[in-house]
Coordinates of C-alpha atoms in Angstrom, one line a residue:
Chain J
M252 CA 63.0 110.7 91.8
A253 CA 65.5 112.6 89.2
V254 CA 66.2 116.2 90.1
S255 CA 66.5 118.4 87.1
I256 CA 69.8 120.4 87.7
S257 CA 70.9 123.2 85.0
N258 CA 74.6 123.4 85.8
S259 CA 77.6 122.8 88.1
K260 CA 76.9 126.0 90.2
E261 CA 73.4 124.9 90.9
R262 CA 74.5 121.4 91.6
I263 CA 77.2 122.4 94.2
T264 CA 75.1 125.2 95.7
R265 CA 72.5 122.5 96.4
L266 CA 75.2 120.2 97.6
F267 CA 76.2 122.6 100.3
N268 CA 72.7 123.3 101.3
G269 CA 71.8 119.8 101.8
E270 CA 69.3 119.6 99.1
P271 CA 68.9 116.7 96.5
I272 CA 71.0 116.6 93.7
D273 CA 71.2 114.6 90.4
R274 CA 74.6 112.9 90.7
T275 CA 77.9 113.2 92.7
P276 CA 79.6 116.4 91.9
C277 CA 83.3 116.4 90.9
F278 CA 85.3 119.5 92.0
S279 CA 87.9 120.7 94.4
G280 CA 88.8 123.3 96.8
M281 CA 92.4 123.2 96.3
G282 CA 94.6 124.2 93.1
N283 CA 93.7 122.4 89.9
V284 CA 95.8 124.1 87.1
T285 CA 96.9 122.0 84.4
T286 CA 99.9 122.3 82.0
E287 CA 97.2 121.9 79.3
G288 CA 95.5 125.0 80.7
L289 CA 99.0 126.8 80.9
K290 CA 99.8 125.8 77.3
S291 CA 96.5 126.9 75.7
F292 CA 97.6 130.5 77.0
G293 CA 101.3 130.2 76.9
Y294 CA 101.9 131.1 80.3
K295 CA 104.6 130.0 82.7
F296 CA 103.5 128.4 86.0
A297 CA 105.7 130.7 88.0
S298 CA 104.2 133.9 86.3
T299 CA 100.5 132.9 87.3
H300 CA 101.2 133.5 90.7
L301 CA 101.8 137.4 90.1
D302 CA 99.2 138.3 87.7
A303 CA 95.5 138.3 88.5
K304 CA 94.4 137.8 84.7
Q305 CA 96.7 134.8 84.2
M306 CA 95.6 133.3 87.5
A307 CA 91.9 133.7 86.7
D308 CA 92.5 132.4 82.9
V309 CA 94.3 129.2 83.9
A310 CA 91.9 128.6 86.9
A311 CA 89.0 128.7 84.5
S312 CA 90.7 126.6 82.1
T313 CA 90.4 123.3 84.0
Y314 CA 86.4 123.7 83.7
K315 CA 86.7 125.0 80.1
L316 CA 88.8 122.1 78.9
F317 CA 87.6 119.2 80.9
G318 CA 84.3 120.2 82.4
F319 CA 85.9 120.1 86.1
E320 CA 83.1 121.8 88.2
C321 CA 84.8 124.6 89.7
A322 CA 87.5 127.2 89.5
V323 CA 89.7 127.8 92.3
V324 CA 92.6 130.5 93.1
P325 CA 95.3 130.9 94.0
F326 CA 97.7 128.0 93.4
D327 CA 100.2 128.3 96.1
L328 CA 100.1 128.3 99.9
C329 CA 101.9 131.4 100.7
V330 CA 99.3 134.3 100.2
E331 CA 98.8 134.6 104.0
A332 CA 102.3 134.1 105.1
E333 CA 103.3 136.8 102.5
A334 CA 100.8 139.3 104.0
L335 CA 102.4 138.7 107.4
G336 CA 105.9 139.7 106.0
C337 CA 107.4 136.4 104.9
Q338 CA 109.5 136.8 101.6
I339 CA 108.4 134.2 99.0
N340 CA 110.4 132.3 96.2
V341 CA 108.3 131.6 93.0
Y342 CA 111.2 129.8 91.3
A343 CA 111.0 132.3 88.4
H344 CA 114.3 130.6 86.8
S345 CA 112.7 127.2 86.8
E346 CA 111.5 125.3 83.8
D347 CA 110.0 122.7 86.1
I348 CA 106.6 123.4 88.0
L349 CA 107.7 124.3 91.3
Y350 CA 105.2 125.8 93.8
P351 CA 106.2 129.1 95.7
T352 CA 107.8 128.6 98.9
I353 CA 108.6 130.8 101.9
K354 CA 112.3 132.2 101.8
E355 CA 112.3 134.2 104.9
K356 CA 110.3 133.6 108.0
V357 CA 109.0 136.2 110.3
I358 CA 109.5 134.4 113.4
H359 CA 113.1 133.1 114.0
N360 CA 112.8 131.9 117.4
E361 CA 110.7 131.4 120.5
D362 CA 110.9 134.9 121.7
E363 CA 109.6 136.4 118.5
M364 CA 106.3 134.7 118.7
D365 CA 104.4 137.4 119.9
I366 CA 104.0 139.2 116.6
T367 CA 101.9 142.1 115.7
I368 CA 99.5 141.9 113.0
P369 CA 99.8 144.6 110.3
S370 CA 96.8 147.1 110.6
D371 CA 96.9 147.2 106.6
L372 CA 96.8 143.3 106.5
L373 CA 94.4 143.3 103.6
E374 CA 96.3 145.7 101.6
R375 CA 99.6 143.5 101.8
G376 CA 101.2 140.9 99.7
R377 CA 98.8 139.4 96.9
I378 CA 95.5 139.5 98.8
K379 CA 94.2 142.2 96.4
L380 CA 95.4 140.2 93.4
V381 CA 93.7 137.0 94.6
Q382 CA 90.5 139.1 95.0
E383 CA 90.8 140.7 91.4
A384 CA 91.3 136.9 90.1
I385 CA 88.1 135.9 92.0
R386 CA 86.2 138.9 90.4
L387 CA 87.5 138.1 86.9
L388 CA 86.4 134.5 87.4
K389 CA 83.0 135.6 88.5
D390 CA 82.6 137.6 85.3
D391 CA 83.8 135.0 83.3
I392 CA 82.1 131.6 84.5
G393 CA 80.6 132.7 87.7
D394 CA 77.1 131.7 86.5
E395 CA 78.1 128.2 85.3
V396 CA 80.6 126.9 88.0
P397 CA 81.2 127.8 91.7
I398 CA 84.2 129.8 92.3
G399 CA 86.4 128.7 95.1
T400 CA 89.5 129.9 97.1
Y401 CA 91.4 128.7 100.2
V402 CA 93.1 129.9 103.3
L403 CA 95.7 127.9 105.4
G404 CA 94.5 126.8 109.0
P405 CA 96.0 128.6 112.0
F406 CA 98.6 125.8 112.6
T407 CA 99.8 125.2 109.1
L408 CA 100.1 129.0 108.8
A409 CA 102.3 129.1 112.0
G410 CA 104.4 126.4 110.2
Q411 CA 104.8 128.9 107.5
I412 CA 105.9 131.7 109.2
M413 CA 108.3 129.9 111.8
E414 CA 110.3 126.8 111.7
L415 CA 108.2 123.8 111.9
N416 CA 110.6 122.1 114.0
D417 CA 110.3 124.6 116.7
L418 CA 106.6 124.8 116.3
L419 CA 106.1 121.1 116.8
K420 CA 108.3 120.9 119.8
L421 CA 106.7 123.9 121.4
S422 CA 103.2 122.6 120.7
F423 CA 104.2 119.9 123.4
K424 CA 106.5 121.9 125.6
K425 CA 104.6 125.3 125.6
P426 CA 100.9 125.0 124.4
D427 CA 100.0 128.2 125.9
K428 CA 102.4 130.0 123.8
V429 CA 101.5 128.2 120.7
G430 CA 97.9 128.8 121.5
A431 CA 98.2 132.5 121.8
L432 CA 99.9 132.5 118.3
L433 CA 97.2 130.5 116.8
D434 CA 94.5 132.8 118.3
K435 CA 96.1 135.8 116.4
L436 CA 96.5 133.8 113.2
A437 CA 92.9 132.7 113.6
D438 CA 92.1 136.5 113.3
V439 CA 94.2 136.9 110.3
I440 CA 92.5 134.1 108.5
I441 CA 89.1 135.4 109.4
D442 CA 90.1 138.7 107.9
I443 CA 91.4 137.4 104.7
A444 CA 88.4 134.9 104.4
R445 CA 85.9 137.6 105.0
A446 CA 87.5 139.7 102.4
Y447 CA 87.1 137.0 99.9
E448 CA 83.6 136.2 100.9
E449 CA 82.8 140.0 100.3
T450 CA 84.5 139.5 96.9
G451 CA 81.8 136.8 96.1
V452 CA 83.5 133.5 96.1
D453 CA 81.1 130.5 96.4
Y454 CA 83.0 128.4 99.0
I455 CA 86.2 128.6 101.1
T456 CA 88.6 125.7 101.8
V457 CA 90.5 126.0 105.0
R458 CA 93.6 124.0 104.6
E459 CA 94.9 122.7 108.0
M460 CA 97.3 119.7 106.7
G461 CA 100.0 120.7 109.1
A462 CA 97.8 119.2 111.9
T463 CA 97.2 115.8 110.3
S464 CA 97.4 112.7 112.6
D465 CA 100.6 111.7 110.8
V466 CA 102.3 114.6 112.7
L467 CA 100.0 115.6 115.8
S468 CA 98.2 113.3 118.0
P469 CA 94.3 113.6 118.2
R470 CA 94.5 114.6 121.6
V471 CA 96.8 117.7 120.7
F472 CA 94.5 118.3 117.7
K473 CA 91.4 118.5 120.0
N474 CA 93.0 120.5 122.7
L475 CA 95.3 122.8 120.8
I476 CA 94.3 123.2 117.1
L477 CA 90.3 122.5 117.2
P478 CA 89.4 125.7 119.2
Y479 CA 91.2 128.1 116.7
L480 CA 89.3 126.1 113.7
K481 CA 86.1 126.6 115.6
K482 CA 86.7 130.4 116.0
I483 CA 87.2 130.7 112.2
F484 CA 84.3 128.8 111.2
D485 CA 81.9 130.4 113.4
Q486 CA 83.2 133.8 111.9
L487 CA 82.5 132.8 108.1
K488 CA 79.2 133.2 106.8
G489 CA 79.3 131.2 103.4
N490 CA 80.1 127.5 102.5
T491 CA 83.1 126.3 104.1
V492 CA 85.5 123.2 103.8
L493 CA 88.0 122.0 106.3
H494 CA 90.7 119.9 104.6
I495 CA 93.3 117.8 106.2
C496 CA 95.4 115.3 104.5
G497 CA 97.0 111.9 105.7
K498 CA 95.7 110.1 108.6
T499 CA 92.3 111.7 109.5
N500 CA 90.0 108.7 110.6
D501 CA 90.5 109.4 114.3
I502 CA 90.0 113.2 114.0
A503 CA 87.2 113.2 111.5
P504 CA 84.4 113.8 114.2
F505 CA 86.5 116.6 115.6
M506 CA 86.9 118.2 111.8
M507 CA 83.1 117.9 111.7
E508 CA 82.7 119.5 115.1
S509 CA 84.9 122.5 113.9
G510 CA 81.9 124.0 112.4
A511 CA 82.8 123.6 108.7
K512 CA 79.9 122.8 106.5
A513 CA 82.2 119.9 104.9
I514 CA 85.1 118.0 105.4
S515 CA 87.8 117.1 103.0
V516 CA 90.0 114.0 103.4
D517 CA 92.6 112.1 101.4
Q518 CA 93.3 108.7 100.3
K519 CA 94.5 107.7 103.6
N520 CA 91.0 108.2 105.0
D521 CA 88.9 105.1 105.3
V522 CA 85.8 106.9 103.9
A523 CA 83.3 104.2 104.5
E524 CA 84.3 104.2 108.2
T525 CA 84.2 108.0 108.4
R526 CA 80.8 108.0 106.8
K527 CA 79.4 105.4 109.3
K528 CA 80.8 107.4 112.0
L529 CA 79.4 110.9 110.9
G530 CA 76.0 109.8 109.5
A531 CA 74.4 110.2 106.2
D532 CA 74.1 113.7 106.2
A533 CA 77.6 114.7 106.8
L534 CA 79.3 116.4 103.8
I535 CA 82.5 114.3 103.2
F536 CA 84.5 115.4 100.2
G537 CA 87.4 113.1 98.9
N538 CA 89.3 111.1 98.4
Y539 CA 91.2 110.1 95.4
D540 CA 95.1 110.4 95.1
P541 CA 95.8 113.2 92.6
Y542 CA 99.1 111.9 91.9
N543 CA 99.3 108.1 92.0
V544 CA 95.8 107.8 90.5
L545 CA 95.3 111.0 88.3
V546 CA 98.7 111.5 86.9
T547 CA 100.2 108.1 86.9
G548 CA 97.4 105.8 86.7
D549 CA 95.7 104.8 83.4
E550 CA 92.2 105.7 82.5
E551 CA 90.7 102.5 83.9
K552 CA 92.4 103.1 87.3
V553 CA 91.0 106.7 87.2
R554 CA 87.4 105.3 86.7
S555 CA 87.7 102.5 89.1
T556 CA 89.1 104.9 91.9
I557 CA 86.1 107.3 91.2
R558 CA 83.6 104.4 91.5
E559 CA 85.1 103.3 94.5
C560 CA 85.1 106.9 96.2
I561 CA 81.4 107.2 95.5
E562 CA 80.7 103.6 96.6
N563 CA 82.5 104.3 99.9
G564 CA 80.1 107.3 100.4
V565 CA 81.7 110.7 99.4
S566 CA 79.3 113.5 99.0
A567 CA 81.7 114.9 96.2
V568 CA 84.5 113.4 94.4
W569 CA 87.3 115.7 95.3
P570 CA 91.3 115.2 95.4
G571 CA 93.3 114.5 98.4
C572 CA 95.5 117.6 97.5
D573 CA 96.1 120.0 94.6
I574 CA 95.9 118.3 91.2
W575 CA 99.4 118.0 89.9
P576 CA 99.5 120.1 86.8
T577 CA 101.0 117.4 84.4
V578 CA 97.9 115.5 84.7
P579 CA 97.3 113.6 81.3
P580 CA 94.2 115.2 79.5
E581 CA 92.8 111.6 78.8
N582 CA 92.7 111.0 82.6
M583 CA 90.7 114.3 83.4
K584 CA 88.4 113.4 80.5
A585 CA 88.0 109.7 81.9
M586 CA 87.4 111.1 85.5
M587 CA 84.5 113.6 84.2
D588 CA 83.0 110.9 81.9
E589 CA 82.7 108.5 84.7
I590 CA 81.1 111.2 86.9
N591 CA 78.5 112.1 83.9
R592 CA 77.8 108.4 83.6
R593 CA 75.9 108.4 86.9
Chain B
M456 CA 135.4 101.8 138.9
L457 CA 133.4 100.7 136.0
T458 CA 131.6 97.6 137.4
E459 CA 129.3 95.8 135.0
E460 CA 126.5 96.9 137.2
K461 CA 127.5 100.5 136.8
K462 CA 127.8 99.9 133.2
K463 CA 124.3 98.5 133.0
E464 CA 123.0 101.5 135.0
I465 CA 124.5 104.0 132.7
L466 CA 123.0 102.3 129.3
E467 CA 119.8 102.3 131.2
R468 CA 119.9 106.0 131.9
L469 CA 121.0 106.8 128.3
K470 CA 118.2 104.7 126.8
N471 CA 115.4 106.0 129.2
G472 CA 116.9 109.7 128.7
V473 CA 116.2 109.3 125.0
I474 CA 112.9 107.7 125.5
Q475 CA 111.7 110.3 128.1
Y476 CA 113.2 113.1 125.9
D477 CA 115.1 114.2 128.9
E478 CA 118.3 115.9 127.5
D479 CA 119.8 116.7 130.8
A480 CA 119.7 113.1 132.0
V481 CA 121.3 111.9 128.9
K482 CA 124.1 114.5 129.0
E483 CA 124.8 113.5 132.6
A484 CA 124.8 109.8 131.8
A485 CA 127.1 110.3 128.7
Q486 CA 129.4 112.4 130.9
E487 CA 129.6 109.8 133.4
A488 CA 130.2 107.1 130.8
V489 CA 133.1 109.2 129.3
E490 CA 134.6 109.8 132.8
L491 CA 134.5 106.1 133.9
G492 CA 136.2 105.2 130.5
M493 CA 133.2 103.2 129.1
D494 CA 133.4 102.2 125.6
A495 CA 131.9 105.1 123.5
N496 CA 130.5 103.0 121.0
E497 CA 128.9 100.7 123.5
A498 CA 127.3 103.8 125.0
I499 CA 125.9 105.0 121.7
F500 CA 124.6 101.6 120.5
D501 CA 123.3 100.0 123.6
G502 CA 122.3 103.0 125.2
L503 CA 121.1 106.0 122.7
V504 CA 120.2 103.6 119.9
S505 CA 118.3 101.2 122.1
G506 CA 116.4 104.1 123.3
M507 CA 115.7 105.2 119.9
E508 CA 114.4 101.7 118.9
E509 CA 111.8 102.0 121.6
V510 CA 111.0 105.4 120.4
G511 CA 110.3 104.2 117.0
R512 CA 108.1 101.3 118.6
L513 CA 106.1 104.0 120.4
F514 CA 105.8 106.1 117.3
E515 CA 104.5 103.2 115.4
E516 CA 101.9 102.4 118.0
Q517 CA 100.9 106.0 117.9
E518 CA 101.8 106.6 121.5
Y519 CA 104.4 109.2 120.3
F520 CA 104.0 111.6 117.5
V521 CA 106.4 113.9 115.5
P522 CA 106.8 116.3 118.5
E523 CA 107.9 113.6 120.8
L524 CA 110.1 112.2 118.0
L525 CA 111.9 115.5 117.6
M526 CA 112.3 115.9 121.3
C527 CA 113.9 112.3 121.6
A528 CA 116.2 113.1 118.6
D529 CA 117.3 116.2 120.6
A530 CA 118.1 114.1 123.6
L531 CA 120.0 111.5 121.5
Y532 CA 122.2 114.3 119.8
A533 CA 122.8 115.7 123.5
G534 CA 124.4 112.5 124.2
L535 CA 126.1 112.0 120.9
D536 CA 127.9 115.2 120.9
I537 CA 129.4 114.0 124.3
L538 CA 130.3 110.5 123.1
K539 CA 131.3 110.7 119.7
P540 CA 134.8 112.4 120.2
H541 CA 135.5 109.2 122.1
V542 CA 134.6 106.8 119.5
K543 CA 137.2 104.4 118.0
K544 CA 136.7 104.0 114.5
M545 CA 135.0 100.8 113.3
D546 CA 135.9 99.2 110.3
L547 CA 132.8 97.9 108.6
G548 CA 134.0 97.4 105.1
V549 CA 132.3 100.5 104.0
K550 CA 133.6 104.0 103.8
G551 CA 130.4 105.3 105.0
S552 CA 129.6 108.7 103.5
V553 CA 126.2 110.0 102.4
V554 CA 124.9 113.0 100.6
I555 CA 121.5 114.0 102.0
G556 CA 119.0 116.8 101.4
T557 CA 115.4 117.9 100.6
V558 CA 114.9 118.6 96.7
E559 CA 114.3 122.1 95.4
G560 CA 110.8 123.5 95.9
D561 CA 110.3 121.7 99.2
V562 CA 111.2 123.2 102.4
H563 CA 110.2 120.3 104.7
D564 CA 113.4 118.8 106.5
I565 CA 111.9 116.8 109.6
G566 CA 112.0 113.4 107.9
K567 CA 115.6 114.1 106.3
N568 CA 116.8 115.2 109.7
I569 CA 115.6 111.9 111.2
V570 CA 117.5 109.9 108.6
K571 CA 120.4 111.9 108.9
M572 CA 120.5 111.5 112.8
M573 CA 120.7 107.7 112.3
F574 CA 123.7 108.2 109.8
D575 CA 125.4 110.4 112.4
V576 CA 125.0 107.6 115.1
A577 CA 126.4 105.0 112.8
G578 CA 129.4 107.3 112.3
F579 CA 128.8 108.0 108.7
E580 CA 130.3 111.1 107.1
V581 CA 127.3 113.0 106.3
Y582 CA 127.2 115.8 103.8
D583 CA 123.8 117.6 104.6
L584 CA 122.8 120.0 101.7
G585 CA 119.9 121.3 103.8
R586 CA 116.3 121.9 102.2
D587 CA 115.1 123.3 98.9
V588 CA 118.4 122.2 97.1
P589 CA 118.7 122.7 93.4
L590 CA 118.7 119.2 91.8
D591 CA 122.2 119.6 90.3
K592 CA 123.7 120.2 93.7
F593 CA 123.1 116.6 94.6
V594 CA 125.1 115.4 91.7
E595 CA 127.9 117.8 92.2
E596 CA 128.3 116.9 95.9
Q597 CA 128.1 113.2 95.1
L598 CA 131.0 113.4 92.7
K599 CA 132.9 115.8 95.0
T600 CA 132.6 113.5 98.0
D601 CA 132.6 110.2 96.1
S602 CA 129.7 109.2 98.5
E603 CA 128.2 105.9 98.1
L604 CA 124.9 106.7 99.2
V605 CA 122.5 109.6 98.2
C606 CA 119.4 110.3 100.2
L607 CA 116.5 112.6 98.6
S608 CA 113.6 113.7 100.5
A609 CA 110.3 115.4 99.3
M610 CA 107.5 116.1 101.6
M611 CA 104.9 117.0 98.9
T612 CA 103.6 115.4 95.8
T613 CA 104.4 118.5 94.0
T614 CA 108.0 118.4 94.7
M615 CA 108.7 114.7 94.5
V616 CA 108.9 114.5 90.7
G617 CA 112.1 116.2 90.9
M618 CA 113.8 113.3 92.5
Q619 CA 113.3 111.4 89.3
K620 CA 115.5 113.8 87.6
V621 CA 118.3 113.7 90.3
I622 CA 118.1 109.8 90.0
E623 CA 118.6 109.9 86.3
K624 CA 121.5 112.5 86.5
L625 CA 123.1 110.6 89.2
R626 CA 122.9 107.3 87.4
A627 CA 124.3 108.6 84.3
K628 CA 127.3 110.0 86.2
N629 CA 127.8 107.2 88.6
P630 CA 125.8 103.9 87.9
N631 CA 126.9 102.2 91.4
V632 CA 125.8 104.9 93.7
K633 CA 123.0 103.8 95.9
I634 CA 120.0 106.1 96.1
M635 CA 117.3 106.2 98.8
I636 CA 114.2 108.3 98.6
G637 CA 111.9 109.4 101.2
G638 CA 108.8 111.4 102.0
A639 CA 105.1 111.3 102.2
P640 CA 104.1 110.8 98.6
V641 CA 106.8 108.2 97.9
S642 CA 105.7 104.6 97.3
K643 CA 107.4 101.3 96.2
E644 CA 106.1 101.7 92.8
I645 CA 107.7 105.0 92.3
A646 CA 110.9 104.0 93.9
E647 CA 111.1 101.0 91.5
K648 CA 109.9 103.1 88.4
W649 CA 112.4 105.7 88.9
G650 CA 115.2 103.3 89.9
A651 CA 115.8 104.0 93.5
D652 CA 117.5 101.4 95.8
G653 CA 115.2 102.0 98.7
Y654 CA 112.5 104.4 99.8
A655 CA 110.7 105.5 103.1
P656 CA 107.2 106.9 102.8
D657 CA 107.0 108.7 106.1
A658 CA 108.8 109.6 109.2
N659 CA 108.0 106.3 110.9
N660 CA 109.1 104.0 108.0
A661 CA 112.5 106.4 107.7
L662 CA 113.1 105.8 111.2
K663 CA 112.4 102.0 110.8
E664 CA 114.6 101.9 107.7
A665 CA 117.5 103.8 109.4
I666 CA 117.1 101.7 112.7
N667 CA 117.2 98.4 110.5
M668 CA 120.4 99.8 109.0
I669 CA 121.8 100.7 112.4
S670 CA 120.8 97.4 113.8
A671 CA 122.7 95.8 111.1
L672 CA 125.8 97.7 112.0
K673 CA 125.2 97.0 115.4
K674 CA 125.4 93.3 114.6
M675 CA 128.3 93.5 112.6
R676 CA 130.0 95.5 115.4
E677 CA 129.2 92.6 117.9
E678 CA 130.6 89.9 115.6
A679 CA 133.7 92.0 115.0
E680 CA 134.1 92.4 118.9
S681 CA 133.6 88.6 119.6
N682 CA 136.1 87.9 116.7
K683 CA 138.5 89.9 118.5
T684 CA 138.1 88.2 121.8
Q685 CA 138.4 84.9 120.3
S686 CA 141.8 85.7 118.6

C-alpha cells in the first residue's frame, strides 16, 4: 500500500523510526557541497569553513538546486581536533578545492598521550560556528529536509591529534595506552555531539574511517575500537549513523552492535551480503562511489549504480564519502530523477 | 668464518626478524653479517627483502594489517641502516633516482613511506618531499634532480585530483619521466586517463608493486653475478 509522505524531512524521520515510507531516500551524513552551490553565492570553498552564514548557505544549496534530501555541516574533518588545540590549514591561497588539514598536532610522542581535555571545550575552535550554521539551516529549510552534522570517531580523531603512524603501531604494541586516549576522546565526542543535538540537528554521523579493515584487523576493531563507539552511541539520544569506509563486510555486525541506529558503508562493501547478515530491519546506508560514479561517470552510470544500490538492499541511497564538489549538475539531477521514479 | 651454513643462518634470522617485526633480532643478525664480511647486497635482498615478501603475502591474506606492516618496516630499516654502508654499487643500467611525496591537501603518508622503503632497499636515490606537498614542488624537484621516476600519493578522493595537474605539468617539462600514482582512490582508469605509467590503489598493492620491482632487480643482480663468475 502506498504511504503518503509530504517531504524529505518526514520521509527520513520515518526511516530512522523504522516506519513504512514511499520510496528509498537519497541523502548523506557527510559533506555534500557542490561547486554549483558555491558559484550561486560567489563563495570560495576555503572561506565557507570559517563563516556560519556561508556554511549554511552552501549546505542548503544542494537541496535547493538538486532536491538532495538533507543539509549537512560542517565540510571538513578538523572541528574536534581544532577544539583540542590543533592548528588547521584551510588553504586560503589555493584556487583549487582543498579540504582543511591539521597543521600542528597536540600529541608529538607517546609520552604526551595523557592529554587534559580543555574545560571550555565547547567554546573553542569552530564548535559554536557549526552550531550557528545548524540554527540558520533549521530556520531556512528545517521543515523540509533533515539537518545533519557529523563528528569523528575516537580512533579517527586520535589520528588527527597525533601521528597516525605512531597511533597504529601503539594500537598493537600498547593497546591499553591507546584505549585510555580513546576513552577520553569518546567523552570529547559525546560532549560535542550532545551540544549539536541540543542545537536541534536531526541526525549525527560518527565517522570512524580510520578503523576500516583496510587498516586494522576486525579483531582489533572489536577489542579496541568498538567499546568506545558503544560508549558514544549509548550517550546520544537522537538519530545516529556510524560511517566506516573501505573493507567493512567483516566488521558490519560490530558496527551494528555499536548501538548506532544506522550504519553507513562505501562501495567496497558487498551490501547484498551485509543485508543478509544483518537482517531485513537493519538500517544500512550506502554505497555509491561519490567520485568514480557521481563525478566522472555519465548519467547512465549514475542511474545504473543507484538502481544497483537499491537492488542490493540499502535502506537509503547515500555516498561512500563526502560528495566531491565538482560533481556535474546533470549527474546530481540524474541521481535524484532516478530516485523519484521509484 | 663465514661458512655456507652460517650464511644461511644469518639470512634466515634477517628474514624472520622482519616477519616477526623484531628490530633487535634484525640488528643483531645484520651486525654479524657485517662482522663476518658477508655480501651486504645478499643480506639485504635474500634476508630483509625475502622477509618483506613474506610480509606482503601475510598482508594480502589479512593475517597482517597496517600496524604489523609498519612494525615490519621498522625492523627492515633497522637492518638496512647497518648493511647499507657496506653495499657495493650495483650497475643496473638505470640511474635510480626518484622524487616521492603526498600531494597538497593530504597529510597521509603511510602508503608513500612503504613505497619509499622499497626504493631505499633497491639503492635508489630517494628525494622524499614528505606530505602536503604543493603541486609545483614535484615539478621543481624533478627538474633539479633529473630523476627518472616521480611517485605521487593521495589517500583521499578529495586530494587525488591534484595529481592530474602534477602529471600534466611534469609531462610538459619532461615527456620521458615515469610517473607512478598511488593511494586508496586511485584506479587503473584514472591512471590511464591522466597518463600515469603505474598505479597502486592501496598499501597492499603499493607493496606488491614495489616488491615486483625489487624482485626484478634481484633477478638482474643474480644474472650479473652469474655472468661475473662465468667470465
